[in-house]
Each structure stands twice: as C-alpha cells, then as structure tokens.
mmCIF file of C-alpha atoms and ligand atoms in Angstrom:
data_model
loop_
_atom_site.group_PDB
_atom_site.id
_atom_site.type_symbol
_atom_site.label_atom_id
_atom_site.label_comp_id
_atom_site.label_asym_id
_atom_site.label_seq_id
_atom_site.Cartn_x
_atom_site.Cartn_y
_atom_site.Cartn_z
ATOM 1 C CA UNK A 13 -3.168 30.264 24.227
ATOM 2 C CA UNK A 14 -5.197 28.594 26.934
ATOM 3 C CA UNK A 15 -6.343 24.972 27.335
ATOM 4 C CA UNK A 16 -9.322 24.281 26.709
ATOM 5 C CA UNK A 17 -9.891 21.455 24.318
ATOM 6 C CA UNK A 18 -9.369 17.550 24.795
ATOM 7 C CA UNK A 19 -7.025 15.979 22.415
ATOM 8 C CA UNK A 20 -6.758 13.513 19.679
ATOM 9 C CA UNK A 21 -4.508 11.846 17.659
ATOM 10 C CA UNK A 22 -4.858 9.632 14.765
ATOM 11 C CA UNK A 23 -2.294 7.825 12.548
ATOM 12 C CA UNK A 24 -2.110 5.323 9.259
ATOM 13 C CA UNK A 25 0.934 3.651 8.366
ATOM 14 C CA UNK A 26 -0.899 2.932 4.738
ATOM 15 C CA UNK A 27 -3.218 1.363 2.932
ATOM 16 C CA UNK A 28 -3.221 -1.512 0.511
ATOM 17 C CA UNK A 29 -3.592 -5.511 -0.115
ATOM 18 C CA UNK A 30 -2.844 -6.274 3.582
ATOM 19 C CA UNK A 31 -4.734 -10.048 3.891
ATOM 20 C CA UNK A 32 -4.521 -12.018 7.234
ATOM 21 C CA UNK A 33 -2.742 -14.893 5.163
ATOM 22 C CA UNK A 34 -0.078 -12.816 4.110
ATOM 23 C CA UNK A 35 0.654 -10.737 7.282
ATOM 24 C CA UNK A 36 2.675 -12.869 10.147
ATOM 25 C CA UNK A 37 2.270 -12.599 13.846
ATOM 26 C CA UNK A 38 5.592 -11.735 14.207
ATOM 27 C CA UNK A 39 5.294 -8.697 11.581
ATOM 28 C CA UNK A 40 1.729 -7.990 12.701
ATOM 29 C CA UNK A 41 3.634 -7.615 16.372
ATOM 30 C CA UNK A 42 6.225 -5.240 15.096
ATOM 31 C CA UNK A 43 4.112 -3.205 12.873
ATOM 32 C CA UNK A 44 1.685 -2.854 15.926
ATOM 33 C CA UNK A 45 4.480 -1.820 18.289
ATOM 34 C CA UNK A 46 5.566 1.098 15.511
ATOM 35 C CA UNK A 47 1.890 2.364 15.826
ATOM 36 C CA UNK A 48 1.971 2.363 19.474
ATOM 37 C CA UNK A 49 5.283 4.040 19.708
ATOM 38 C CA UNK A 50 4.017 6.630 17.092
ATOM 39 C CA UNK A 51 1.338 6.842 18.583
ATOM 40 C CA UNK A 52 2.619 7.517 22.256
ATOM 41 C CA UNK A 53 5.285 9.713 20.952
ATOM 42 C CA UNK A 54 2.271 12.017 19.749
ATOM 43 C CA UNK A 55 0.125 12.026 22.646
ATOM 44 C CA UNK A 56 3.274 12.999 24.471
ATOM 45 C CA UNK A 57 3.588 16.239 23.150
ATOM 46 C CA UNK A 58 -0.290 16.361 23.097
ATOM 47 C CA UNK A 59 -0.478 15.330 26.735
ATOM 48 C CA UNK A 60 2.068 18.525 27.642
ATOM 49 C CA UNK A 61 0.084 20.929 25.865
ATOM 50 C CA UNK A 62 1.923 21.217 22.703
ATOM 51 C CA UNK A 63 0.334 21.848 19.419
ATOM 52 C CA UNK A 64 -1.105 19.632 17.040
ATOM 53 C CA UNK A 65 1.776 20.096 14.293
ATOM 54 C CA UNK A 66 4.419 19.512 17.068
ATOM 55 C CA UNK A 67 2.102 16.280 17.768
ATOM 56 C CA UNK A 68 1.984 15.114 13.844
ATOM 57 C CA UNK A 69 5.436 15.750 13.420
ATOM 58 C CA UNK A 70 6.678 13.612 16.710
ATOM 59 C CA UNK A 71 4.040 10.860 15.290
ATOM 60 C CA UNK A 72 5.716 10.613 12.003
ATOM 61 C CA UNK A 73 8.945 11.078 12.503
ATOM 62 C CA UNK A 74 8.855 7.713 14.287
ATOM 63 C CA UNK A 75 7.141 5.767 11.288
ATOM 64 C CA UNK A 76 9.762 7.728 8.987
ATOM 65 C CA UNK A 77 12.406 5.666 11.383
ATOM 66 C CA UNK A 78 11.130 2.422 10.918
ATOM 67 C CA UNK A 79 11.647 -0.156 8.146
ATOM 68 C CA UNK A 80 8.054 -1.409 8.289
ATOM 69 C CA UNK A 81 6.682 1.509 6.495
ATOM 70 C CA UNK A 82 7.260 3.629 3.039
ATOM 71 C CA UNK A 83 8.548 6.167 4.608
ATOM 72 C CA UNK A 84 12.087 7.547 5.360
ATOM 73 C CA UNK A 85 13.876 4.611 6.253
ATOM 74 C CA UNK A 86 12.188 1.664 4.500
ATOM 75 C CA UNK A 87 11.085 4.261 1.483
ATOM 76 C CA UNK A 88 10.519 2.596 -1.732
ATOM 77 C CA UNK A 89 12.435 1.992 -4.361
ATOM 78 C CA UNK A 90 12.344 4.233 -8.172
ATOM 79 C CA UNK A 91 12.282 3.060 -11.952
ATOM 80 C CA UNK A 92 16.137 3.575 -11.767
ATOM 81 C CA UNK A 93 16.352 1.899 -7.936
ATOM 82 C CA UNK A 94 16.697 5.166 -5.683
ATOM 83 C CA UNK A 95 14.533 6.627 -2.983
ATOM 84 C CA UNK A 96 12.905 10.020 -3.745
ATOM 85 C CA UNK A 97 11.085 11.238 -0.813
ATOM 86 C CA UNK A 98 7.637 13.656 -0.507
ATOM 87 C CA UNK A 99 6.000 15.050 2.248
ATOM 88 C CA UNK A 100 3.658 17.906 3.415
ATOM 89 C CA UNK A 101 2.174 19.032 6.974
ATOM 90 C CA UNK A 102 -0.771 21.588 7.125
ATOM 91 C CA UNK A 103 -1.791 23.962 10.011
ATOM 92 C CA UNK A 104 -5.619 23.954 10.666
ATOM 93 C CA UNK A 105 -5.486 27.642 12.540
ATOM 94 C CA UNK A 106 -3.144 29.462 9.933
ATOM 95 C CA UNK A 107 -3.839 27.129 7.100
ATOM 96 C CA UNK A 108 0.052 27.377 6.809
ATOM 97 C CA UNK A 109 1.602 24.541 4.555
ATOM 98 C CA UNK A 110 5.287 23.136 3.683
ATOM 99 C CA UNK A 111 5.605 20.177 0.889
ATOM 100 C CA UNK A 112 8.723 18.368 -0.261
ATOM 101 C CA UNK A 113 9.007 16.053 -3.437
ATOM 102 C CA UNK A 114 12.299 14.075 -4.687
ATOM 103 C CA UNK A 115 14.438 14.515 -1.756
ATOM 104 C CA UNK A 116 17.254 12.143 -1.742
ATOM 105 C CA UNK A 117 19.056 12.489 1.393
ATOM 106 C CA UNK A 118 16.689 14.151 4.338
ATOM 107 C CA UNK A 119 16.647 11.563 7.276
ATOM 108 C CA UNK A 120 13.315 13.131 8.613
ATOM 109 C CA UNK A 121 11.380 14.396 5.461
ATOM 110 C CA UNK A 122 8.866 15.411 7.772
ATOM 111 C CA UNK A 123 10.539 17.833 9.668
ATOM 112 C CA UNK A 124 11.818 19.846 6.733
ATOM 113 C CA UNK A 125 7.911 20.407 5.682
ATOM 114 C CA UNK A 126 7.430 21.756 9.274
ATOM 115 C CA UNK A 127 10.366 24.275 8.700
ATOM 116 C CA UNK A 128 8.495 25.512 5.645
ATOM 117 C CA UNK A 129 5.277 26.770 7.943
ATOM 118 C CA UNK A 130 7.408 29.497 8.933
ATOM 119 C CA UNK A 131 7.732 30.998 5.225
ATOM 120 C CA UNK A 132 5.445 33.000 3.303
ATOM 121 C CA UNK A 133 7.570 32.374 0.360
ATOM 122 C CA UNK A 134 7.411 28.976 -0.522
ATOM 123 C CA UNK A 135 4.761 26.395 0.030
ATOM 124 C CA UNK A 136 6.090 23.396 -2.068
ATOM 125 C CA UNK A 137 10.057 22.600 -3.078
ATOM 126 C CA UNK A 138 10.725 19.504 -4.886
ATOM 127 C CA UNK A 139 14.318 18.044 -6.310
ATOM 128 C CA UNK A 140 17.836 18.591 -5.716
ATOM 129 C CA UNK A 141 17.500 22.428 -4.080
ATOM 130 C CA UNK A 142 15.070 20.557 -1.388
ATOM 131 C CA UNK A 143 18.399 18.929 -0.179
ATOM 132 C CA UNK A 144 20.667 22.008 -0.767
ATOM 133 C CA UNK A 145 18.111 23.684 1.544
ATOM 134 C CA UNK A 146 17.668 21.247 4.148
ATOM 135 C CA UNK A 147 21.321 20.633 4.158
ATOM 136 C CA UNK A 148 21.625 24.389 5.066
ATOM 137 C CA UNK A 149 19.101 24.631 7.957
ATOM 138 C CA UNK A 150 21.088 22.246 9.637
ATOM 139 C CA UNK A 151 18.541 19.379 9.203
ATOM 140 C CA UNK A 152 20.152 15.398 9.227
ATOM 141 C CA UNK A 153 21.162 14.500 6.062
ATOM 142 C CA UNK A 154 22.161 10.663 4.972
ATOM 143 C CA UNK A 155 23.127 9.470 1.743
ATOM 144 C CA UNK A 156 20.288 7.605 -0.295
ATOM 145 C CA UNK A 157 21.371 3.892 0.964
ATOM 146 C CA UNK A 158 20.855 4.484 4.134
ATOM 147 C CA UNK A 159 16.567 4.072 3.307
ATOM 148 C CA UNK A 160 17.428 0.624 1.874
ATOM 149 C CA UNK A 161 15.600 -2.405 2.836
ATOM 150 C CA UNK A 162 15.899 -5.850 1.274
ATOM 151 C CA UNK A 163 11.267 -5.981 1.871
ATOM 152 C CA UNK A 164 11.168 -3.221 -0.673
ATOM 153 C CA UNK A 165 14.108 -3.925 -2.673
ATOM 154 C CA UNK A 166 12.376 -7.635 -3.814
ATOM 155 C CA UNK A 167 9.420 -5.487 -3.738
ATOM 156 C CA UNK A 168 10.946 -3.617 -6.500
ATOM 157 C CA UNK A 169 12.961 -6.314 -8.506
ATOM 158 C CA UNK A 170 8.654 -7.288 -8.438
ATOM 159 C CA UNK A 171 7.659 -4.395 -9.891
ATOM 160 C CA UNK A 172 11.009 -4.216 -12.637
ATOM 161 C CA UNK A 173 9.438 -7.599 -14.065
ATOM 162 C CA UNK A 174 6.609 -6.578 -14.882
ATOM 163 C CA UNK A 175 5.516 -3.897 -17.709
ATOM 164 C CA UNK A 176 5.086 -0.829 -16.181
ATOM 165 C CA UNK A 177 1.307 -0.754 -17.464
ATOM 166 C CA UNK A 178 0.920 -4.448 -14.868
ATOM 167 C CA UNK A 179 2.471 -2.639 -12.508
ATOM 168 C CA UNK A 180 0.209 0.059 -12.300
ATOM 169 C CA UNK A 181 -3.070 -1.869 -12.736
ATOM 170 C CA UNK A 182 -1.974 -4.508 -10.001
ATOM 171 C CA UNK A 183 -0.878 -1.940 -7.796
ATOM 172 C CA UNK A 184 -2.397 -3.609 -4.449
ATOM 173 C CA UNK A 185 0.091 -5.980 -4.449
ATOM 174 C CA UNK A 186 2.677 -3.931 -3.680
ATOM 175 C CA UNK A 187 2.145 -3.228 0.143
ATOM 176 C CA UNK A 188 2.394 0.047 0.771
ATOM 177 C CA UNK A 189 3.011 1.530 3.949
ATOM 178 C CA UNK A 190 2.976 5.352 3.587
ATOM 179 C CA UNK A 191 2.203 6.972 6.486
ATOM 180 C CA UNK A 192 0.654 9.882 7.859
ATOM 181 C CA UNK A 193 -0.410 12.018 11.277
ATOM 182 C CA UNK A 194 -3.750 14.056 12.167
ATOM 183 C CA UNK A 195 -4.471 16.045 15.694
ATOM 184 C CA UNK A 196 -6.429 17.686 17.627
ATOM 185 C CA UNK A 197 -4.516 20.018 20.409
ATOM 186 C CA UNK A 198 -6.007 21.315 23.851
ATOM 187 C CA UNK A 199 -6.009 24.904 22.366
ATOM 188 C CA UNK A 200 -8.424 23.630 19.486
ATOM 189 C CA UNK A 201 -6.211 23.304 16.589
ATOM 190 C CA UNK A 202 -5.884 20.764 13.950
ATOM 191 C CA UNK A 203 -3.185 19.808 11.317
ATOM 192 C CA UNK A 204 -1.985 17.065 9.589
ATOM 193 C CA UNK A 205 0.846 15.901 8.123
ATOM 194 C CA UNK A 206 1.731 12.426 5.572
ATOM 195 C CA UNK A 207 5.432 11.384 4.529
ATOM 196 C CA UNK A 208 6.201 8.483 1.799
ATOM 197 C CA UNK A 209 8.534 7.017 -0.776
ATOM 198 C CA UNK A 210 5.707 6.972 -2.994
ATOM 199 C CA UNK A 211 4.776 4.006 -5.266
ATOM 200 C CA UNK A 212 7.221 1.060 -5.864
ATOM 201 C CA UNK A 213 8.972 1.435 -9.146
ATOM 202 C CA UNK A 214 7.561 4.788 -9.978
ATOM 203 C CA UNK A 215 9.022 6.894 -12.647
ATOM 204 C CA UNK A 216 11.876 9.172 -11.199
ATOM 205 C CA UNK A 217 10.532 12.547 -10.884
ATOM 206 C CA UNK A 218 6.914 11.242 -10.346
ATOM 207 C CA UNK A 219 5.276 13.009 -7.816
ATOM 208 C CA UNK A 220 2.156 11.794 -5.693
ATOM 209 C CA UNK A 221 -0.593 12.915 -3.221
ATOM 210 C CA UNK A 222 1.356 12.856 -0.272
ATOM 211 C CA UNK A 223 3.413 15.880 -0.889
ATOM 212 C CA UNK A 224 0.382 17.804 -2.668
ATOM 213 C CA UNK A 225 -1.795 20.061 -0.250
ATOM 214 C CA UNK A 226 -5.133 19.471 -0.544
ATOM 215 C CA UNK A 227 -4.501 15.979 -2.084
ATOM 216 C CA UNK A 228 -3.065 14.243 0.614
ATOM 217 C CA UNK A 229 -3.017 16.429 3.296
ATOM 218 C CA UNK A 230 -5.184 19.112 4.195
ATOM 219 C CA UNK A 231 -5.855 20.931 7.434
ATOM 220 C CA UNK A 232 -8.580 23.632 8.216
ATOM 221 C CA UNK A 233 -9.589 24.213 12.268
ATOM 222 C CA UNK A 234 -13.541 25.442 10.908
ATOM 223 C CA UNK A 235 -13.699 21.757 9.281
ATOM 224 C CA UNK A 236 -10.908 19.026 9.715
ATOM 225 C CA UNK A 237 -7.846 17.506 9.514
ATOM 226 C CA UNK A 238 -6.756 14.838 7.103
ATOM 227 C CA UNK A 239 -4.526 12.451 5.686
ATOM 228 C CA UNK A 240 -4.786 10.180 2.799
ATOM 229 C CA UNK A 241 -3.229 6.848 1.545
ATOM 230 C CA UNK A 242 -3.387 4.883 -1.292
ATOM 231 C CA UNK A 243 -2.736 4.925 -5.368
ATOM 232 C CA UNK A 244 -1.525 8.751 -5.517
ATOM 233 C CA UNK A 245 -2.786 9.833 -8.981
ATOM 234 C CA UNK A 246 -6.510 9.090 -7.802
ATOM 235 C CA UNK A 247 -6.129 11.115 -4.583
ATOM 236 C CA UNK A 248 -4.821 13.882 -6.785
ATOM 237 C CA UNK A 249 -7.253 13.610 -9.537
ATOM 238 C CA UNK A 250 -10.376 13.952 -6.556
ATOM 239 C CA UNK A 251 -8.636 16.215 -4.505
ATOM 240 C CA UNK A 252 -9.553 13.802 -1.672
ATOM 241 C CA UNK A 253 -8.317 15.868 1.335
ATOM 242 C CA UNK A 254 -9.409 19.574 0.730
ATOM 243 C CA UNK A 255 -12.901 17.693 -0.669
ATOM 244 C CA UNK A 256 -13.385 16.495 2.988
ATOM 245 C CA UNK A 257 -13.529 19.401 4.134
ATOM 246 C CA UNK A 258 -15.140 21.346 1.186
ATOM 247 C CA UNK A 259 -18.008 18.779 1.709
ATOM 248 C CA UNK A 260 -18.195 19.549 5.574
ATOM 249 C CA UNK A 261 -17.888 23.626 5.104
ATOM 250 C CA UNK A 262 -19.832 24.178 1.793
ATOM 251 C CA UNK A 263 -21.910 21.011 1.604
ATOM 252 C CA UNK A 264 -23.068 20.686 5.679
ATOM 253 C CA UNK A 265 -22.000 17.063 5.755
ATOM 254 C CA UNK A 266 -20.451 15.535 9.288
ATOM 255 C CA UNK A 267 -16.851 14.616 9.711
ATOM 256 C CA UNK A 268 -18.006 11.036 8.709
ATOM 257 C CA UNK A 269 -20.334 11.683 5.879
ATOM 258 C CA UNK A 270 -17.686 13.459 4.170
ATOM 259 C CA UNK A 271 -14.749 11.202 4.370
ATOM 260 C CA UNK A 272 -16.730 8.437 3.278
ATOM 261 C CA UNK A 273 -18.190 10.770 0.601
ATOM 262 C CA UNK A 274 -14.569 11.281 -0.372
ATOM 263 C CA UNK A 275 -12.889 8.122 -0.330
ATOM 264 C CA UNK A 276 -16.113 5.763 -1.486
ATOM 265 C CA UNK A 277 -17.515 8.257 -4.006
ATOM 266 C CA UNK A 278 -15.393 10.538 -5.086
ATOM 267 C CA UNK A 279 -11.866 8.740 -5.350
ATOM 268 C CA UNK A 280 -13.369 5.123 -5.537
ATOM 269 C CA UNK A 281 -15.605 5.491 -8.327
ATOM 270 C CA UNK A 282 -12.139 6.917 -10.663
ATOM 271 C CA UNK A 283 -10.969 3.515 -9.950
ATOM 272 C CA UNK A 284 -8.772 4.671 -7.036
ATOM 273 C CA UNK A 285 -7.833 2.259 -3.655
ATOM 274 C CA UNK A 286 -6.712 3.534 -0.392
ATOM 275 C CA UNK A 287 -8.091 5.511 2.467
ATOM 276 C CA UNK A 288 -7.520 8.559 4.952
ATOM 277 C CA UNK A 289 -7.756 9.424 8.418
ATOM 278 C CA UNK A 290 -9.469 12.572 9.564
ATOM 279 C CA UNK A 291 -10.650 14.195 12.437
ATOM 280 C CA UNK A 292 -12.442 17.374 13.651
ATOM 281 C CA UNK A 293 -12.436 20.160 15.982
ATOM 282 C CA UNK A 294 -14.764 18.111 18.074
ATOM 283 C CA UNK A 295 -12.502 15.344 18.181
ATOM 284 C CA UNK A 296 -14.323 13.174 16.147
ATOM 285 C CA UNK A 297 -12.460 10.440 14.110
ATOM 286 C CA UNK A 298 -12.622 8.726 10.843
ATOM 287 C CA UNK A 299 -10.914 6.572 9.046
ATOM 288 C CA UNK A 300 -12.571 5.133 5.933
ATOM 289 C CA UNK A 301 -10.894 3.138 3.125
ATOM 290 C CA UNK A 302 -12.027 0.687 -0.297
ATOM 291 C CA UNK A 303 -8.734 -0.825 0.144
ATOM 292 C CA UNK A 304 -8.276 -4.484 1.831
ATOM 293 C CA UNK A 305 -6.795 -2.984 5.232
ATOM 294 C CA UNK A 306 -5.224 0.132 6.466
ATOM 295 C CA UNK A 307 -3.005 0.619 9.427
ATOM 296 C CA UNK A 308 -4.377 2.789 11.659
ATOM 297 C CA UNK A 309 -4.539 3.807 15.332
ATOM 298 C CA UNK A 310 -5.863 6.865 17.448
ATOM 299 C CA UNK A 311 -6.402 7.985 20.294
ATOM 300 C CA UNK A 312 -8.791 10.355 22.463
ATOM 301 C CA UNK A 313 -8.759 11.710 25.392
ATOM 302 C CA UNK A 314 -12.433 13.034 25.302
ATOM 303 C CA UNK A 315 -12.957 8.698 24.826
ATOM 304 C CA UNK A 316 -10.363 7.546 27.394
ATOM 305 C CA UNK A 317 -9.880 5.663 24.432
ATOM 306 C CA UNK A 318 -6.886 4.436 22.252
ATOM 307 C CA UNK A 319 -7.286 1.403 19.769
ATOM 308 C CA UNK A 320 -4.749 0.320 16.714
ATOM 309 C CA UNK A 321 -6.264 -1.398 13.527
ATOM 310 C CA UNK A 322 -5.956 -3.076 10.359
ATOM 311 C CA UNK A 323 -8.609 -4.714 9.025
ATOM 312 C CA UNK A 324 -12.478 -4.192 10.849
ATOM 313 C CA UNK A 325 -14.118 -1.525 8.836
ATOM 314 C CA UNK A 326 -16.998 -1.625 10.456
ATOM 315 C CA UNK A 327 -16.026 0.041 14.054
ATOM 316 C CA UNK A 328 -17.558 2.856 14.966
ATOM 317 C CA UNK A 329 -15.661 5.291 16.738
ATOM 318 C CA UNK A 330 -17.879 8.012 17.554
HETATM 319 N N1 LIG B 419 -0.227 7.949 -1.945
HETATM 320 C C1 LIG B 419 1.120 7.490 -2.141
HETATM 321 C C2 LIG B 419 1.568 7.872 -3.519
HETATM 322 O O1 LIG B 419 0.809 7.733 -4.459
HETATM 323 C C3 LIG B 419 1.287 6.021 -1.940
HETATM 324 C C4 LIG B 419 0.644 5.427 -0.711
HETATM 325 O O2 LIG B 419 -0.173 6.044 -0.069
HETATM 326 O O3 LIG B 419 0.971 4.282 -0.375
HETATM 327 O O4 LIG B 419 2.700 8.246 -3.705
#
C-alpha cells in the first residue's frame, strides 16, 4: 500500500438533550478530555500510517473505557437492570463488516467486531455465543458489574418509574452517550465503527442501530464513512447510514447534502432525534444532527485542523 492520502478522523460520543444548564464545567472538562484522548489515540495510529479500522478501533476503545459515555464501561442499564452490549465496524475498501448485540461480559465490544472482518462466515452474532466466542479468541472478558455506574443506574431507576410508553416518547431526557469512530487513512480508505449500551431501560434482547450495518454504521471508500447516534428504531427504520451513501453514489449528492438529507429528512421527519458523523474519501467532514447537542470532535490533517464540539450547529467545516 503506499501513502498517498491525508488523514481524518472524526468521533461522537452521542447525541441527545445535552443543554448548557444541565452540563457542568467540571463534566463538560472531563467529557472534553475523553474526546481529546480518543481522539489523539486515533490520529496516532493514523499519524504512523495505519489503517482507518485500526484508527476507529483505537478511537473507541477509549470512549468504551470511560464512564462518561454509553459505552462499555458506563453502558446503560436493561428492563431487568443488566448491560447488553452492541457494536459493528465496517471497512470502506472490502466493505467487510463484524456486528455484536447482547454481549454481557466483553470489556472492549469493539474489538470483537474488528475480529469478525476477518470471516466470511459471519457478519452479525448477537447473545450468549457472542461471549462464548469472544471468550475463546482470547479477548478480555469481565463480569457484567464491572460496566456499572451510579449516572446511569439513577438514570435507570428514571426510566423504571415511568411507563415504558413515557419512556420512549421522552426519550431525550435520558442522555445518551453512545459513541462512535469514522476515518480516513493515508492509503485512501475509510471505515467506521459505533459501540453502545443502547437505550436506558430497553427491553432485554432489544437490539438497536448501532450494531446493524447499514443502520448505524456503514462504510464504502467510492462514497463515505459513517456513524450514527440517536433513538435506534428511527435510524433502523431509514436506514440512515447506507442512505448516506446511497444518496452520494446513486443520487450525485455531496458528502454534506446527503447526511443532512439523511438525518433532517429522512430519519427526522419519522419522528426520530440524533445525528451522525461522516466523512469522505476527500476528507471532507460532517456531522449533522435534529437533536439538542452531539459530542463530537475531528480532526484533519489536509485542515491542520482539530476542533471538539457540542452544541454550534452551524460550523462549517469544509
Ligand atoms: N442508537 C442507540 C440505540 O438506539 C442509542 C444512542 O445512539 O444513544 O441503541
């Protein structure tokens, strides 16, 4: 492979009701820090000339280690009070994919996806064989307390007051804080990759957009790379991520037109709130959402430029 490409890197760490009232410095500070780290951690392998998926992988892996976002440690809470875990990464030059749903004990649900680019036999594996498998490759296991934290556990004692039907019309109010990875790598591939506990208080066995290729993530080097956030069954019902890039490929539109398309048209108008992050072969970056804020950050070397958000929807990036 030769270099020939400058890089980018873009990350979310969610979407939701995130208001300036309700977010402190001091969390605003730590949350921030996460993104930088995640961030860095990315452009890192990025910087060395690895590949995108190593990049989006190394990215999440550090959100899925903090207990600031709904994912891996700091994962939500079920109906019954557990932690089932989902995630999927996509490869933009092979359009390889690996998915996870319902796993209770992978540390790194992230890293198990990756292990599933390498198989032409399975795409998607969801509930107790995910951790049988996982378990045998050798990946690190904990037990299903170990994602506890007391922010999502009064999150969830929330949600288990009110009727489930509240809970999933008032939705916003449960931060989220699922989190997800794209790139761009010097050889001109893309991927992407998102990770999440899924809603608070969701029904055990429920499975969302994050771990559904196409949904949530999607990843094709001819269009884009992208990862999406926000009330799962909307993503899923608009295909948000593979529409992206249907909309640049079959319908002409630019990286921008057809996020926005996706996320403000398609998804928004079913009632849906959230966002994605997306970016193309070019390295240009998006990162539209109908939600109140999304945590976001990228950065690109073709800019000299690296910036973290949560709320400003208006910047421009490109
Ligand atoms: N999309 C996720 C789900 O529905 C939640 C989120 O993005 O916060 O499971």
């Amino acid at each position: 492979m030769s270099k020939k490409t400058k890089y980018s890197l873009c990350i979310h760490g969610g979407a939701g009701v995130i208001t300036k009232e309700d977010l402190s410095n001091k969390d605003k500070r730590l949350i921030t820090a996460d993104l930088e780290a995640s961030l860095a951690a990315g452009e890192t392998v990025l910087n060395k000339g690895g590949t995108a998926i190593d990049a989006v992988c190394a990215a999440v892996e550090v959100l899925e280690n903090s207990i600031h976002f709904n994912a891996g440690k700091g994962a939500v809470y079920t109906r019954s009070g557990q932690h089932l875990l989902e995630a999927s990464i996509m490869d933009g030059a092979t359009l390889k994919a690996g998915a996870l749903a319902n796993s209770k004990r992978i540390k790194n649900p992230v890293l198990f996806a990756k292990t599933l680019l390498n198989r032409d036999d399975v795409v998607f594996v969801s509930g107790d064989s995910v951790d049988v498998l996982a378990e045998g490759l050798g990946h690190s296991m904990v037990e299903n307390t170990y994602f506890d934290t007391s922010f999502r556990k009064e999150q969830w004692e929330l949600a288990q007051s009110l009727s489930d039907d509240a809970i999933f019309l008032d939705h916003s109010n449960l931060k989220m804080g699922t989190i997800g990875a794209v790139a761009l790598d010097t050889y001109g591939n893309l991927a992407a990759a998102t990770s999440t506990g899924g809603m608070t208080n969701k029904l055990d066995g429920r499975i969302g957009d994050s771990a559904m290729i196409g949904c949530g993530t999607y990843a094709k080097n001819k269009t884009c790379a992208v990862s999406c956030t926000g009330i799962g069954e909307f993503f899923m019902r608009a295909t948000v991520a593979s529409t992206v890039s249907n909309l640049m490929e079959y319908g002409g539109l630019s990286l921008e037109k057809a996020a926005y398309q996706a996320i403000h048209e398609h998804q928004a108008k079913l009632g849906g709130d959230g966002g994605l992050i997306a970016i193309d072969a070019h390295g240009n970056i998006t990162m539209p959402y109908n939600s109140q804020g999304m945590y976001r950050a990228f950065v690109s070397e073709r800019l000299n430029k690296k910036s973290v958000f949560i709320w400003d929807k208006e910047e421009k990036l490109n």
